[in-house]
Tab-separated table of C-alpha atoms in Angstrom:
chain	number	residue	atom	x	y	z
A	23	ALA	CA	-41.388	14.610	-43.169
A	24	GLU	CA	-42.203	18.255	-42.558
A	25	ASP	CA	-41.550	20.660	-45.418
A	26	THR	CA	-38.665	22.735	-44.094
A	27	GLY	CA	-37.841	24.438	-47.389
A	28	VAL	CA	-34.468	22.679	-47.313
A	29	ARG	CA	-34.246	19.500	-49.366
A	30	VAL	CA	-31.836	16.680	-48.511
A	31	GLU	CA	-31.392	13.660	-50.749
A	32	LEU	CA	-28.984	10.792	-51.196
A	33	ALA	CA	-26.165	11.751	-53.547
A	34	GLU	CA	-25.398	8.107	-54.315
A	35	GLU	CA	-27.240	4.830	-54.289
A	36	ASP	CA	-27.504	3.314	-50.823
A	37	HIS	CA	-26.644	-0.378	-50.615
A	38	GLY	CA	-26.887	-0.482	-46.837
A	39	ARG	CA	-23.303	-1.581	-46.332
A	40	LYS	CA	-21.434	1.611	-45.531
A	41	SER	CA	-21.960	3.692	-42.425
A	42	THR	CA	-20.887	6.772	-44.402
A	43	ILE	CA	-23.336	8.049	-46.981
A	44	ALA	CA	-23.147	10.913	-49.448
A	45	LEU	CA	-25.943	13.461	-49.184
A	46	ARG	CA	-26.900	16.507	-51.190
A	47	LEU	CA	-28.691	19.476	-49.647
A	48	TRP	CA	-30.233	22.521	-51.285
A	49	VAL	CA	-32.693	25.268	-50.500
A	50	GLU	CA	-36.052	24.801	-52.189
A	51	ASP	CA	-37.880	27.622	-50.485
A	52	PRO	CA	-35.685	30.470	-49.155
A	53	LYS	CA	-38.749	32.106	-47.609
A	54	LYS	CA	-38.786	29.397	-44.942
A	55	LEU	CA	-35.345	30.442	-43.707
A	56	LYS	CA	-34.706	33.286	-41.299
A	57	GLY	CA	-31.387	34.294	-42.811
A	58	LYS	CA	-30.280	34.525	-46.409
A	59	PRO	CA	-28.547	31.370	-47.663
A	60	LYS	CA	-25.162	31.858	-49.333
A	61	ASP	CA	-26.250	30.900	-52.836
A	62	ASN	CA	-28.469	28.586	-54.804
A	63	GLY	CA	-26.029	25.715	-54.918
A	64	ALA	CA	-26.510	22.115	-53.901
A	65	ILE	CA	-24.100	21.189	-51.117
A	66	GLU	CA	-22.758	17.657	-51.264
A	67	PHE	CA	-21.197	16.114	-48.169
A	68	THR	CA	-20.638	12.792	-46.465
A	69	PHE	CA	-22.357	11.773	-43.278
A	70	ASP	CA	-21.401	8.949	-40.926
A	71	LEU	CA	-24.608	7.347	-39.670
A	72	GLU	CA	-22.862	5.820	-36.662
A	73	ARG	CA	-20.580	8.605	-35.498
A	74	GLU	CA	-22.098	11.915	-36.490
A	75	THR	CA	-25.238	13.858	-35.731
A	76	PRO	CA	-27.225	16.143	-38.054
A	77	ASP	CA	-26.511	18.972	-35.620
A	78	ASP	CA	-22.752	18.537	-36.188
A	79	VAL	CA	-23.129	18.962	-39.940
A	80	ALA	CA	-25.584	21.846	-39.643
A	81	GLN	CA	-23.152	23.673	-37.368
A	82	GLU	CA	-20.290	23.095	-39.815
A	83	MET	CA	-22.419	24.474	-42.654
A	84	ILE	CA	-23.072	27.585	-40.599
A	85	ASP	CA	-19.373	27.884	-39.701
A	86	SER	CA	-18.590	27.623	-43.420
A	87	GLY	CA	-20.995	30.451	-44.221
A	88	PHE	CA	-23.670	28.516	-46.109
A	89	PHE	CA	-26.456	29.433	-43.694
A	90	HIS	CA	-27.196	32.005	-41.035
A	91	GLU	CA	-26.889	30.897	-37.420
A	92	SER	CA	-30.612	31.355	-36.880
A	93	ASP	CA	-31.289	28.574	-39.408
A	94	MET	CA	-29.255	25.954	-37.553
A	95	LYS	CA	-32.374	24.113	-36.336
A	96	ILE	CA	-34.093	24.014	-39.708
A	97	VAL	CA	-30.966	22.713	-41.459
A	98	ALA	CA	-30.358	20.114	-38.735
A	99	LYS	CA	-33.982	18.986	-38.871
A	100	SER	CA	-33.882	18.609	-42.648
A	101	ILE	CA	-30.799	16.399	-42.396
A	102	ARG	CA	-32.234	14.487	-39.415
A	103	ASP	CA	-35.465	13.673	-41.273
A	104	ARG	CA	-33.583	12.329	-44.286
A	105	VAL	CA	-31.149	10.328	-42.141
A	106	ALA	CA	-34.084	8.806	-40.214
A	107	LEU	CA	-35.695	7.784	-43.500
A	108	ILE	CA	-32.459	6.213	-44.741
A	109	GLN	CA	-32.050	4.269	-41.493
A	110	TRP	CA	-35.686	3.154	-41.537
A	111	ARG	CA	-35.290	1.988	-45.120
A	112	ARG	CA	-32.086	0.122	-44.300
A	113	GLU	CA	-33.755	-1.709	-41.436
A	114	ARG	CA	-36.606	-2.795	-43.695
A	115	ILE	CA	-34.645	-3.728	-46.778
A	116	TRP	CA	-31.427	-5.067	-45.306
A	117	PRO	CA	-32.265	-6.087	-41.714
A	118	VAL	CA	-29.507	-8.696	-41.638
A	119	LEU	CA	-26.843	-6.138	-42.443
A	120	GLN	CA	-27.860	-3.847	-39.622
B	5	SER	CA	-20.456	22.935	-64.647
B	6	SER	CA	-18.733	24.875	-61.865
B	7	LEU	CA	-17.958	23.182	-58.596
B	8	THR	CA	-16.787	24.902	-55.443
B	9	GLN	CA	-15.154	23.031	-52.627
B	10	VAL	CA	-15.234	24.238	-49.033
B	11	VAL	CA	-13.338	22.378	-46.327
B	12	HIS	CA	-14.429	22.979	-42.752
B	13	SER	CA	-11.763	23.168	-40.055
B	14	ALA	CA	-13.088	19.876	-38.631
B	15	GLY	CA	-12.179	18.235	-41.925
B	16	ARG	CA	-15.537	17.809	-43.602
B	17	ARG	CA	-15.597	18.629	-47.276
B	18	PHE	CA	-18.549	20.408	-48.844
B	19	ILE	CA	-18.828	20.371	-52.620
B	20	VAL	CA	-21.173	22.957	-54.036
B	21	SER	CA	-22.664	22.575	-57.494
B	22	PRO	CA	-25.480	24.435	-59.241
B	23	VAL	CA	-28.961	23.022	-58.607
B	24	PRO	CA	-30.660	22.048	-61.875
B	25	GLU	CA	-33.582	24.363	-62.603
B	26	SER	CA	-35.942	21.401	-62.583
B	27	ARG	CA	-35.142	20.732	-58.902
B	28	LEU	CA	-35.963	24.233	-57.739
B	29	ARG	CA	-39.471	24.868	-56.564
B	30	GLU	CA	-41.292	27.607	-58.386
B	31	SER	CA	-42.391	30.402	-56.096
């Protein structure tokens, strides 16, 4: 995946059974963002693979003041890339469950 | 460690914790 400067990782082990997963997001390289992020914290949140989109979460992070509006796309892309990887991995490791 | 919780009006909960130094990229 492209290096967006925003890192997203699983916050818990994925067993492929739940549609909701816990993710953790943090800024690795603030210079890649247009606006100034709120702080240096890691933001943990849950994401429903079946019902939600990365854009929804990115917008909520902006609404909550974590990121500037101009960074909506970069945050959404970072989440989207990680979610795509999780789904790809699920399909390979647990195809029967999917 | 200090945790901050932010709840968006749509109901999603964000829990903010400090990033360990080892996870931050050196500039």
